[in-house]
CSV table of C-alpha atoms and ligand atoms in Angstrom, one decimal:
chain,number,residue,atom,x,y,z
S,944,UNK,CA,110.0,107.8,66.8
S,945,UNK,CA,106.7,107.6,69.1
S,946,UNK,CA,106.9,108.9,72.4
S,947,UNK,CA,106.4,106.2,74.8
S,948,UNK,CA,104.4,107.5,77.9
S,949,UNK,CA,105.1,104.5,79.8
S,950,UNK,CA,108.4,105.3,80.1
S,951,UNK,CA,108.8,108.9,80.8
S,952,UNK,CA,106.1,108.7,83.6
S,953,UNK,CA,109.1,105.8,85.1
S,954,UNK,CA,111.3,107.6,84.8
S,955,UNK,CA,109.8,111.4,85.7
S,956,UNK,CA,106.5,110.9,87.4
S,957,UNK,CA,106.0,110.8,91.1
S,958,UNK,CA,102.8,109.3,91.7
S,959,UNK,CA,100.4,110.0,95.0
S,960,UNK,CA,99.8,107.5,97.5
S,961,UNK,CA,102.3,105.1,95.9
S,962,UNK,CA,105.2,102.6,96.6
S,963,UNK,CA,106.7,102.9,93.6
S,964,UNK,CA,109.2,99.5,93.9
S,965,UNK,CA,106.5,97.1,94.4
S,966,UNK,CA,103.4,99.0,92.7
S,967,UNK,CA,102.2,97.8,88.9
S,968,UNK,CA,103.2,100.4,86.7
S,969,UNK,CA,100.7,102.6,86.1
S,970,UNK,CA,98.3,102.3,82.9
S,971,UNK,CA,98.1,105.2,80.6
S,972,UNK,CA,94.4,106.4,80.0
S,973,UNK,CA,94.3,108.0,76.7
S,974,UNK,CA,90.0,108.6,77.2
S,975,UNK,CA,87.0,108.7,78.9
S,976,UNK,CA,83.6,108.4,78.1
S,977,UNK,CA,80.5,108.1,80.2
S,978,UNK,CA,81.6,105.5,83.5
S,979,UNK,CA,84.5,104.2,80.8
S,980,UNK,CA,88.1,105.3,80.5
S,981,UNK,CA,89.6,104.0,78.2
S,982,UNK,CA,93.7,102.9,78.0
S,983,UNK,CA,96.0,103.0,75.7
S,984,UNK,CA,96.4,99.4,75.2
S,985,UNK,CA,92.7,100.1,73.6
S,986,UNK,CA,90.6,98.6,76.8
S,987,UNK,CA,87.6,99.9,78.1
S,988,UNK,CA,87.3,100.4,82.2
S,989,UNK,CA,84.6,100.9,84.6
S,990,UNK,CA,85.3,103.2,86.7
S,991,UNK,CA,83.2,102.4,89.8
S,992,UNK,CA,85.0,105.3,92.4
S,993,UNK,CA,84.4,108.3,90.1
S,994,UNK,CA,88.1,108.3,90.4
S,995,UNK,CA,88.8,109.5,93.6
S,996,UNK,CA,85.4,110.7,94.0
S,997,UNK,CA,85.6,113.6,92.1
S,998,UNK,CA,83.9,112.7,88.0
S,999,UNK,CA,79.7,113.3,88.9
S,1000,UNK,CA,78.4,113.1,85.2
S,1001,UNK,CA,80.6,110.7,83.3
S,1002,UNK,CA,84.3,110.8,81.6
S,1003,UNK,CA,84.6,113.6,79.5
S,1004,UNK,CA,80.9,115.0,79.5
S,1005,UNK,CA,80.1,117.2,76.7
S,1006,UNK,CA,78.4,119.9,78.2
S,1007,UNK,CA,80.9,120.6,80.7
S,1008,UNK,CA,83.2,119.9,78.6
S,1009,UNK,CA,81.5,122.6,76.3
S,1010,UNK,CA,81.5,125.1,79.1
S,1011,UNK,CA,84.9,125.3,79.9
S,1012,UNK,CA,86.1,125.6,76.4
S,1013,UNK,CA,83.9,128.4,75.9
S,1014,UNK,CA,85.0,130.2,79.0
S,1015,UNK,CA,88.5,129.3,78.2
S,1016,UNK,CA,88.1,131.3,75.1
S,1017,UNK,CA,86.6,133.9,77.3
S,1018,UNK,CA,88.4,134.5,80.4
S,1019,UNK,CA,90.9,131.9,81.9
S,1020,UNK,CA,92.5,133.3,85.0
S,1021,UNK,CA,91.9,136.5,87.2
S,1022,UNK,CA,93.3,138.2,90.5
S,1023,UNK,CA,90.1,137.6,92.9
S,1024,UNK,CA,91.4,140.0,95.6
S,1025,UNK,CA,90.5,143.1,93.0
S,1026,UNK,CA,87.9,141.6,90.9
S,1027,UNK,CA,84.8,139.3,90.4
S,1028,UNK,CA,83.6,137.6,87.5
S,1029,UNK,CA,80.2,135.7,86.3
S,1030,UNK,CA,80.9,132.4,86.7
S,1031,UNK,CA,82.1,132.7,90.4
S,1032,UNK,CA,79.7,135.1,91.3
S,1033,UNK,CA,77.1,132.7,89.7
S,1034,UNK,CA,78.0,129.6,91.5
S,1035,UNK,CA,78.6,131.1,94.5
S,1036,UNK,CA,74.7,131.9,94.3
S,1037,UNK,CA,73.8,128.6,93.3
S,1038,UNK,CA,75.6,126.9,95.9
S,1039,UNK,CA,74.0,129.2,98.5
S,1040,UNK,CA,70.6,128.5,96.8
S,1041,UNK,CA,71.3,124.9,97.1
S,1042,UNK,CA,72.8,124.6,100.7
S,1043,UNK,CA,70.5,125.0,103.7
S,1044,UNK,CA,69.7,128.3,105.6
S,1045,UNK,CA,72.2,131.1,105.6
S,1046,UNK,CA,74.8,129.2,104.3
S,1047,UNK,CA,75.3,131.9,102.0
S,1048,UNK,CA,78.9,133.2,101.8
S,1049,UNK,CA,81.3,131.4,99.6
S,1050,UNK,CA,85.3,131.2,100.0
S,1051,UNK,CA,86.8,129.5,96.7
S,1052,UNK,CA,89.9,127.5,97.1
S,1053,UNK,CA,91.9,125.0,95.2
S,1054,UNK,CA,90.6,121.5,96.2
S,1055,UNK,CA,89.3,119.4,99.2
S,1056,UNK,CA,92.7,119.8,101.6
S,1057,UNK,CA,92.4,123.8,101.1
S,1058,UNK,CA,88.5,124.2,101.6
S,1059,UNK,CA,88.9,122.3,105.0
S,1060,UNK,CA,92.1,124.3,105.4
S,1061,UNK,CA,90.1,127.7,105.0
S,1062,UNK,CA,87.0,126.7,107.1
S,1063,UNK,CA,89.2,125.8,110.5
S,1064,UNK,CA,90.9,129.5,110.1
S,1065,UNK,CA,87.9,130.9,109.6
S,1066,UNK,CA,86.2,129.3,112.7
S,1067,UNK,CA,89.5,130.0,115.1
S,1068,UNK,CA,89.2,133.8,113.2
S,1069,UNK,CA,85.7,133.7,114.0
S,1070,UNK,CA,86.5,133.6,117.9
S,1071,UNK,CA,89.1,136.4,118.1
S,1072,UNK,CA,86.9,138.8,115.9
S,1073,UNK,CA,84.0,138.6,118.4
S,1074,UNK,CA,86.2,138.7,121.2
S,1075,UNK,CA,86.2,135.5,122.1
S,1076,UNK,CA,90.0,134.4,121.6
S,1077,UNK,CA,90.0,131.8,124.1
S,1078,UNK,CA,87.8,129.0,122.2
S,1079,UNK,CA,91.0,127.4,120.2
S,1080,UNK,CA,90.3,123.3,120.6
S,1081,UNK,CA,89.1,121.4,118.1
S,1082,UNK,CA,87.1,118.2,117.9
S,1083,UNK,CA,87.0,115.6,115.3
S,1084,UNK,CA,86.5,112.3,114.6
S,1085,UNK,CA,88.3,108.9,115.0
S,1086,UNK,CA,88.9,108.0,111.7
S,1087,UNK,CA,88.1,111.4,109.6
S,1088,UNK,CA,90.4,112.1,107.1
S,1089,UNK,CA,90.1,116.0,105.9
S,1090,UNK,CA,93.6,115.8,103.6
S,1091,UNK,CA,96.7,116.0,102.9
S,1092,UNK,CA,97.6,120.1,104.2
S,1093,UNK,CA,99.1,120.1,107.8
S,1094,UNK,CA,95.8,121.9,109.2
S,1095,UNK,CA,93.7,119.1,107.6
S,1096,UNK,CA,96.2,116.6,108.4
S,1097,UNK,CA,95.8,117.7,112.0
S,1098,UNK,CA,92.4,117.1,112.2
S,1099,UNK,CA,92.8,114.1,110.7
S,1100,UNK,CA,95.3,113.0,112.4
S,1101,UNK,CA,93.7,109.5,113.6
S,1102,UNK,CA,92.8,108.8,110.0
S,1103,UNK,CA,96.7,106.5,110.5
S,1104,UNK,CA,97.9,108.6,107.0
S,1105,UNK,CA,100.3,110.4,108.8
S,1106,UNK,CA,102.9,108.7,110.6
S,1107,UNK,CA,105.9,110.8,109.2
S,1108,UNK,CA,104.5,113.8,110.3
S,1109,UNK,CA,103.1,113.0,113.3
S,1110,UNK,CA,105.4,115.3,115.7
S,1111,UNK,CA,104.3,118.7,113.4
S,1112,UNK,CA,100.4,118.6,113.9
S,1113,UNK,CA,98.8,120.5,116.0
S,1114,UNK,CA,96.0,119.1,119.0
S,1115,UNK,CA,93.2,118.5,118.3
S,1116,UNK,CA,90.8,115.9,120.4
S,1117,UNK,CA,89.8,112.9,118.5
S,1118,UNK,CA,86.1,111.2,119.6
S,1119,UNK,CA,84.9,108.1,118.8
S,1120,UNK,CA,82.2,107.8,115.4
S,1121,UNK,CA,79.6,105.6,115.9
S,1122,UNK,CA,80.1,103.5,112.7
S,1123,UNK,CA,77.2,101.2,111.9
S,1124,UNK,CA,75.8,99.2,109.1
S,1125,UNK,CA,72.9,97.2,108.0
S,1126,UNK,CA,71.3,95.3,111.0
S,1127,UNK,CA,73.7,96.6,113.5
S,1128,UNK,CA,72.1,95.8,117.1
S,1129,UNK,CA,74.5,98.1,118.6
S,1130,UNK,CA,73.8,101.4,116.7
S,1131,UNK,CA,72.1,102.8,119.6
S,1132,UNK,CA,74.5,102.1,121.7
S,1133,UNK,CA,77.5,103.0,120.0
S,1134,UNK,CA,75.8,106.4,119.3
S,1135,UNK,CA,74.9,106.8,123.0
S,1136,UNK,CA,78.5,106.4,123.9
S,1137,UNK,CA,79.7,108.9,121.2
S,1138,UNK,CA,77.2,111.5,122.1
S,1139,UNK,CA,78.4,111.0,126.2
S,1140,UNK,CA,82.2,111.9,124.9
S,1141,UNK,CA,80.9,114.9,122.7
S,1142,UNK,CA,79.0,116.3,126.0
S,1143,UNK,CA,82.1,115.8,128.2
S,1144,UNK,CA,84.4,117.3,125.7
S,1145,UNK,CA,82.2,120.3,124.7
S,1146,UNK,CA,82.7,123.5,126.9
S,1147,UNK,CA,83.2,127.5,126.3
S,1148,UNK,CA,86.9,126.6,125.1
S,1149,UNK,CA,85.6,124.6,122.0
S,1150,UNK,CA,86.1,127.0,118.7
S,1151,UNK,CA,85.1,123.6,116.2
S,1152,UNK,CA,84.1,120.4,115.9
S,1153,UNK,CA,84.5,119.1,112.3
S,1154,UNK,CA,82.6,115.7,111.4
S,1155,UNK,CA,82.5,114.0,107.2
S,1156,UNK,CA,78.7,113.9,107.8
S,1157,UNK,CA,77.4,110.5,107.3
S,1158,UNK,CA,79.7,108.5,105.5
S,1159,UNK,CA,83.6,108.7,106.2
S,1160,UNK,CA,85.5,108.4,103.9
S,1161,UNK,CA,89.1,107.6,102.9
S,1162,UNK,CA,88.8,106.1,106.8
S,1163,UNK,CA,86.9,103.1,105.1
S,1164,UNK,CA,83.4,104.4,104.1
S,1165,UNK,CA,82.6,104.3,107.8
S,1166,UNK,CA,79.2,105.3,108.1
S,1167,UNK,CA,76.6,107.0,110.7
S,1168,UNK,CA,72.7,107.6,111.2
S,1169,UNK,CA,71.4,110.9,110.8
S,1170,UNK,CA,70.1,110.7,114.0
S,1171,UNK,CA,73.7,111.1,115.7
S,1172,UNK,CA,74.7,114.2,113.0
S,1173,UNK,CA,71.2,115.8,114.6
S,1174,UNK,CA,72.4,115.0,118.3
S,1175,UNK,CA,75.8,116.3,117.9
S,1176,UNK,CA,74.9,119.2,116.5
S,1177,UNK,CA,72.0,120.1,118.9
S,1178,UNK,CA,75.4,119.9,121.3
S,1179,UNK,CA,77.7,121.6,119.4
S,1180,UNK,CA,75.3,124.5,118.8
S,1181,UNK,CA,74.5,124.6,122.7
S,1182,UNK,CA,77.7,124.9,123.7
S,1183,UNK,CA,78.4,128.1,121.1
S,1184,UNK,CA,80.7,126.3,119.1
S,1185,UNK,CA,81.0,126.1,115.0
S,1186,UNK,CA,80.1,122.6,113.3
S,1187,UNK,CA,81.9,122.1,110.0
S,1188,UNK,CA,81.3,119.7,107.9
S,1189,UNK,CA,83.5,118.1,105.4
S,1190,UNK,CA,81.6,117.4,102.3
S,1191,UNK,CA,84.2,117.6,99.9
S,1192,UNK,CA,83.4,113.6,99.5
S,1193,UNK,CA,79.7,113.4,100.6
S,1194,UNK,CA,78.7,116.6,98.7
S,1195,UNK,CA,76.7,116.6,95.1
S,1196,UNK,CA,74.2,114.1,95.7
S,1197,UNK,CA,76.1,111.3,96.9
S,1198,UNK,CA,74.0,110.7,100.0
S,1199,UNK,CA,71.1,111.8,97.7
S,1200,UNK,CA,70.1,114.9,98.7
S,1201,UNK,CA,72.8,117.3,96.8
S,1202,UNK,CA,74.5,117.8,100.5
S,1203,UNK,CA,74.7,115.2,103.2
S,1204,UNK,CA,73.5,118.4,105.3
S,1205,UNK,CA,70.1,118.1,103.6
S,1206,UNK,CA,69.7,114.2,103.7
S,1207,UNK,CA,70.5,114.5,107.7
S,1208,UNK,CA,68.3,117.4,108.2
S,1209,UNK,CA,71.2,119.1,109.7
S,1210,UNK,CA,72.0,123.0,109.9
S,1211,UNK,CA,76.0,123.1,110.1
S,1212,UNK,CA,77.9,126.7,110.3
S,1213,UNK,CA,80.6,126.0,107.9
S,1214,UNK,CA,80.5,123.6,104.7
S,1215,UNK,CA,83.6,122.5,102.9
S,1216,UNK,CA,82.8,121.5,99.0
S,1217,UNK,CA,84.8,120.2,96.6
S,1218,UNK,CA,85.4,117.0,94.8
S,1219,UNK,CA,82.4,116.7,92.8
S,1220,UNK,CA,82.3,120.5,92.5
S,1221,UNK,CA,83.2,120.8,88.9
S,1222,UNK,CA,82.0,117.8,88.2
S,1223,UNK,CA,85.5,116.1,87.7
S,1224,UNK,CA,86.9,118.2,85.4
S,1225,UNK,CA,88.9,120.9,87.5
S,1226,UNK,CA,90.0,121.1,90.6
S,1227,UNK,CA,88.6,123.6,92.9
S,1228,UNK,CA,87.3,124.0,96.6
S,1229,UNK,CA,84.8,126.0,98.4
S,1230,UNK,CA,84.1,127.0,101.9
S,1231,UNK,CA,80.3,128.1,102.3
S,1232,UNK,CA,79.9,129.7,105.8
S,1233,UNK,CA,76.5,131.2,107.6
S,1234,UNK,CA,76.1,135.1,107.5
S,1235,UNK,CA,76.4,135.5,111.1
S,1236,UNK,CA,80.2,134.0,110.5
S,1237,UNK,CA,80.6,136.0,107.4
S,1238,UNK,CA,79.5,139.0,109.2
S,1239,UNK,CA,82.8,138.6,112.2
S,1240,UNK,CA,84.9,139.5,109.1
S,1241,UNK,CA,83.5,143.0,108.1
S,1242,UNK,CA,84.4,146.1,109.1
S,1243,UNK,CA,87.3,146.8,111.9
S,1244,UNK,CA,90.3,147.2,109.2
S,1245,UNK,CA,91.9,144.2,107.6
S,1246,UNK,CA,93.2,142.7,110.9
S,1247,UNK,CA,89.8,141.5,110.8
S,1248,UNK,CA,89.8,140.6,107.4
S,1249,UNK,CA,90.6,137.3,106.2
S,1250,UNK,CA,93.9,137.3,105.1
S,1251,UNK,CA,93.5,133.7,103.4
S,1252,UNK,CA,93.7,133.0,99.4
S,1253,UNK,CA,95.0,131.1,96.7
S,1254,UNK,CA,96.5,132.1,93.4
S,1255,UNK,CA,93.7,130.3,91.3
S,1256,UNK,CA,90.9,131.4,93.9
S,1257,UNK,CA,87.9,131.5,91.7
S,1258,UNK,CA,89.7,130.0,89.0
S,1259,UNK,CA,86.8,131.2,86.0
S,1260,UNK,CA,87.3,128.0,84.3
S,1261,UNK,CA,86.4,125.8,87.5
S,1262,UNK,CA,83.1,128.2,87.9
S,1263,UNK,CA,82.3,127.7,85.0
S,1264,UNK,CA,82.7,123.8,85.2
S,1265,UNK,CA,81.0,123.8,88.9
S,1266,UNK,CA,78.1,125.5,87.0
S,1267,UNK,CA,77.5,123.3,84.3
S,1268,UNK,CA,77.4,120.2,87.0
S,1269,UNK,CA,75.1,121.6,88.5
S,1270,UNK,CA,73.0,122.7,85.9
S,1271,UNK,CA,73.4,118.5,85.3
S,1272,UNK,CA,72.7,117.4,88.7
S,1273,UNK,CA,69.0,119.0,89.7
S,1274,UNK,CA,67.9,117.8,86.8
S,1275,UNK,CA,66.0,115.6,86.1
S,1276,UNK,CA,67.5,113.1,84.3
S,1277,UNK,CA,70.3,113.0,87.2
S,1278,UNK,CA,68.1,113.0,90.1
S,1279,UNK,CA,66.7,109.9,88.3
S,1280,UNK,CA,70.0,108.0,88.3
S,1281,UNK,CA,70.6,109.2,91.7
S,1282,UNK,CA,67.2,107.2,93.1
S,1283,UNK,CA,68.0,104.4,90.1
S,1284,UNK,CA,71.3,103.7,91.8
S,1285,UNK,CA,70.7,104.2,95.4
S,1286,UNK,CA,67.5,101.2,95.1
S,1287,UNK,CA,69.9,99.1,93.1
S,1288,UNK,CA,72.3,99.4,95.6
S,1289,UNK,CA,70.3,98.4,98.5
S,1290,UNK,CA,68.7,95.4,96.5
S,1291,UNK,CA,72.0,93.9,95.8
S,1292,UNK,CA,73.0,95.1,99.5
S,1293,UNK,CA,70.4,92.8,100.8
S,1294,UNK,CA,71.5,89.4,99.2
S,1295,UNK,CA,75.2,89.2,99.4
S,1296,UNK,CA,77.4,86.1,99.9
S,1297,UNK,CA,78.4,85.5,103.5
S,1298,UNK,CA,82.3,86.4,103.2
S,1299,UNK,CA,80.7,89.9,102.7
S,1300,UNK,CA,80.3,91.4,106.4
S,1301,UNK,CA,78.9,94.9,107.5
S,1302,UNK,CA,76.8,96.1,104.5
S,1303,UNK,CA,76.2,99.8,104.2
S,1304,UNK,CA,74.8,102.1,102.2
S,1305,UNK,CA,74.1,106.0,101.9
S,1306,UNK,CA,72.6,107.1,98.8
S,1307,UNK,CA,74.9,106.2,95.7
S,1308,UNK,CA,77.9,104.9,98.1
S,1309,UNK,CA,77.7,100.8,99.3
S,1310,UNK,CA,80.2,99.3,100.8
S,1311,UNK,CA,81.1,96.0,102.3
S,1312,UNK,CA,83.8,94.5,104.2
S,1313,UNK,CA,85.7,91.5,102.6
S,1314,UNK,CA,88.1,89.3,104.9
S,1315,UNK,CA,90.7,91.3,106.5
S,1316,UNK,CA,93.4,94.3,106.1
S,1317,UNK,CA,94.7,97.9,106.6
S,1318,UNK,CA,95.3,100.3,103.4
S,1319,UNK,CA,97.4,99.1,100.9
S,1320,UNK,CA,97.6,95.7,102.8
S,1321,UNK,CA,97.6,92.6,100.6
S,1322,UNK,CA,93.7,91.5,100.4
S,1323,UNK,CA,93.2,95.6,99.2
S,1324,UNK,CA,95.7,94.6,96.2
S,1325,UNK,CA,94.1,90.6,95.5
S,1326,UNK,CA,90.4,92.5,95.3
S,1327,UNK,CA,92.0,95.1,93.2
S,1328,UNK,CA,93.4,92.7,91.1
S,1329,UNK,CA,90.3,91.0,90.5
S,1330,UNK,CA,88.3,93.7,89.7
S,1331,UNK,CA,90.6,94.7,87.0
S,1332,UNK,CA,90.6,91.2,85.4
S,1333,UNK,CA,86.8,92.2,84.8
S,1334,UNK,CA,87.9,95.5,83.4
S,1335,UNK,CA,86.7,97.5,86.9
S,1336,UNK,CA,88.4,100.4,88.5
S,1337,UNK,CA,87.8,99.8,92.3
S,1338,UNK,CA,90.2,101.0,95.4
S,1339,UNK,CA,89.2,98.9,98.5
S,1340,UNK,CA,89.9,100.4,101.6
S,1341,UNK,CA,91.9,98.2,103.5
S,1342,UNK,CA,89.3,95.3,103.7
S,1343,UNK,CA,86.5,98.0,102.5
S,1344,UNK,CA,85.4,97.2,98.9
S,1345,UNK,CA,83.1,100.4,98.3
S,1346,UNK,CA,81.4,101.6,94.8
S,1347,UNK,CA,80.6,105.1,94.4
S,1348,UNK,CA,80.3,105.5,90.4
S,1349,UNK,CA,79.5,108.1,88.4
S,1350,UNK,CA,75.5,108.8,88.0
S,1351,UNK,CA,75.7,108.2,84.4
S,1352,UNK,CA,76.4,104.4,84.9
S,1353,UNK,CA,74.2,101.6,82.8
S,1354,UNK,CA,72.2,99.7,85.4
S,1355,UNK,CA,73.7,96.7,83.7
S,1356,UNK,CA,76.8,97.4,84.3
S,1357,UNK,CA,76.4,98.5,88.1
S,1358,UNK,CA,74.7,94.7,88.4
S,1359,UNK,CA,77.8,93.4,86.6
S,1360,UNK,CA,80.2,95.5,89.3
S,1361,UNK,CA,77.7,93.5,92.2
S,1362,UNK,CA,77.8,90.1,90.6
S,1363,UNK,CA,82.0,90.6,90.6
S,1364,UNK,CA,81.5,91.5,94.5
S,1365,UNK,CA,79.7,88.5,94.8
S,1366,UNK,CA,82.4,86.3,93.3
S,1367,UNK,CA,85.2,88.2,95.2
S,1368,UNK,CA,83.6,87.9,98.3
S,1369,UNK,CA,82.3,84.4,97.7
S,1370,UNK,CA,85.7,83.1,96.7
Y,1321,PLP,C1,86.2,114.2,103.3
Y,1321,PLP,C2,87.5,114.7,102.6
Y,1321,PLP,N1,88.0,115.9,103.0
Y,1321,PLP,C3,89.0,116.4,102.4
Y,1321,PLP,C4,89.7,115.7,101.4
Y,1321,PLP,C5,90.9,116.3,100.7
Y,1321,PLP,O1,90.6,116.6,99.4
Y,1321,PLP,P1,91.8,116.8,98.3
Y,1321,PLP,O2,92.3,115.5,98.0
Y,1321,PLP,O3,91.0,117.4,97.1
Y,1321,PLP,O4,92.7,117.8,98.9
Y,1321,PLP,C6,89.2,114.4,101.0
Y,1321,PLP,C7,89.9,113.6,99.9
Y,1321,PLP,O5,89.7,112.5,99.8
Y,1321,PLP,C8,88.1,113.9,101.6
Y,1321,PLP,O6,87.6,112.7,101.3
């Protein structure tokens, strides 16, 4: 008798952010290859969201594929308290090479919730260690969303995720983001008024302020100018307080530069990666902090350790993956994609159909508005639907339709994805 997938994922599965009763029942994906997964009922997808941000290089890429089968056959799984190995100590030198000044010290985690997770006890760590235990708030941004752990939930608590928890998080102050777009007469503004808040609520009591620099998110690809990143942190950095910033979406050359750091010509303390960190294939975090924060941590017995770690910390196999993106992404070929996507993007930015409002781009991410609607409302679901009637994965954002594929996508098919937008948003 065949097994039939369908029904035991009914019947067993729980899937993430989901309402089971009314959602389609999920397809099976038997494949990827390149931007295409393909399903079980033998159709061929374009994925246009990486799904969920995290693929960098295509479906099922062969050299990383490669890579962690040869580690696997190698080394799978080690305690990192008592030991090191070559892949983690290898990418942890790469990223440092990679990341701006002494950004040097990497913490390996498990995935985007724990690498935020780890940098906010390391800054509020930071404090007490140099004796400076009273600088405890923290500062984020309307909007942010930092996942799904109750630290990261906290500071992303006006992301409107987290209803049902609400009562457990801890404070933390929310400022406004000066979201803009194309031909936005009130950038300036906007940015003005957001800097005035970040001056009144900095003083010697701040520990962090955490920002997704330039492009937020899972709030609705909500995006800022570089300009504000390099005002706020000219503040933050006054006032003797850490800026962290969330890359785990923006990081691997989604803004264009490999960090969103480097396209804003910013210098932040603490820099949480992951996502696009193995390229996809395995999931994996990492906190990359300055030496002077690193350096709070040694010496003074293990009090002043950091007593913070995961059971797959290091995980070789997710090195060894992380290394073989990268080895991908500064080259050539990628970078290539990376500028091929970014100008298509913007060309087909600048003649859209009027039912698409606030255009907005950053590197390989677009994204437009298209009528009206929070997350999961029903225009998300109708633009949904018509994507997949073209055989295109997209998840609009409440009224946000965004495309973030991977860099391996066919220019013709990217123009196809633009000419659906068109029709959606002309419809
Ligand atoms: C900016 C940002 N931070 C953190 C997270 C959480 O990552 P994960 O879902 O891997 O825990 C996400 C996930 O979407 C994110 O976009």
């Amino acid at each position: 008798m065949s097994e039939d997938i369908e029904d035991l994922d009914r019947r067993h599965v729980w899937h993430p952010f989901t309402q089971s009763a009314d959602a389609p029942a999920p397809e099976v994906v038997v494949s990827g290859r390149g931007a295409l997964l393909r399903t079980a009922a033998g159709e061929e997808i374009l994925d246009l969201i990486s799904s969920w941000w995290v693929n960098l290089h295509g479906h099922a890429h062969p050299v990383i594929a490669g890579a962690v089968a040869a580690q696997a056959a190698m080394l799978e799984q080690v305690v990192f308290a008592e030991f090191t190995h070559a892949p983690a100590a290898r990418l942890a030198a790469r990223l440092a090479a990679l990341l701006p000044g002494d950004l040097d010290r990497v913490f390996f985690s498990d995935d985007g919730s724990t690498a935020v997770e780890a940098g906010l006890k390391i800054a509020l760590q930071y404090f007490g260690n140099i004796g400076q235990a009273g600088r405890r708030r923290l500062l984020a941004f309307d909007g942010g969303y930092h996942g799904d752990t109750v630290g990261a939930m906290s500071l992303g608590r006006s992301s409107g995720y987290f209803q049902a928890w609400d009562d457990l998080l801890f404070p933390v102050e929310v400022l406004p983001f000066p979201a803009t777009w194309r031909d936005d007469p009130e950038a300036g503004a906007r940015e003005a008024a957001a800097l005035a808040d970040v001056e009144r609520a900095l003083d010697g009591t701040v520990a962090a302020v955490i920002v997704e620099p330039l492009v937020q998110g899972a709030g609705g690809m909500r995006m800022c100018r570089p300009a504000f990143l390099q005002a706020l942190a000219e503040r933050v950095h006054a006032c003797g307080a850490l800026l962290i910033f969330d890359e785990v979406m923006t990081g691997f050359g989604r803004t264009g530069a490999p960090f969103a750091c480097l396209t804003a010509g910013v210098q932040p303390d603490i820099v949480c990666l992951s996502k696009g960190l193995t390229g996809g294939f395995l999931p994996m975090g990492a906190t990359v902090v300055r030496q002077s924060v690193h350096q709070a941590f040694v010496g003074g017995g293990i009090k002043r350790a950091f007593l913070h770690g995961h059971s797959y910390t290091a995980n070789p196999l997710g090195c060894a993956a992380g290394l073989a993106s990268l080895e991908l992404l500064t080259g050539a070929d990628c970078q290539a994609r990376i500028a091929a996507i970014a100008a298509l993007h913007g060309q087909r930015l600048a003649a859209l159909p009027a039912g698409a409002s606030r255009p907005r781009q950053t590197g390989t991410i677009a994204a437009v508005d298209i009528g009206e609607g929070g997350y999961g409302g029903t225009a998300a679901a109708a633009l949904k639907a018509f994507f997949r009637d073209h055989r295109m994965l997209v998840r609009p954002l409440g009224a946000t339709l965004y495309f973030m594929p991977p860099y391996c996508i066919p220019t013709d098919d990217l123009h196809r994805a633009w000419d659906v937008l068109a029709a959606a948003a002309g419809s």
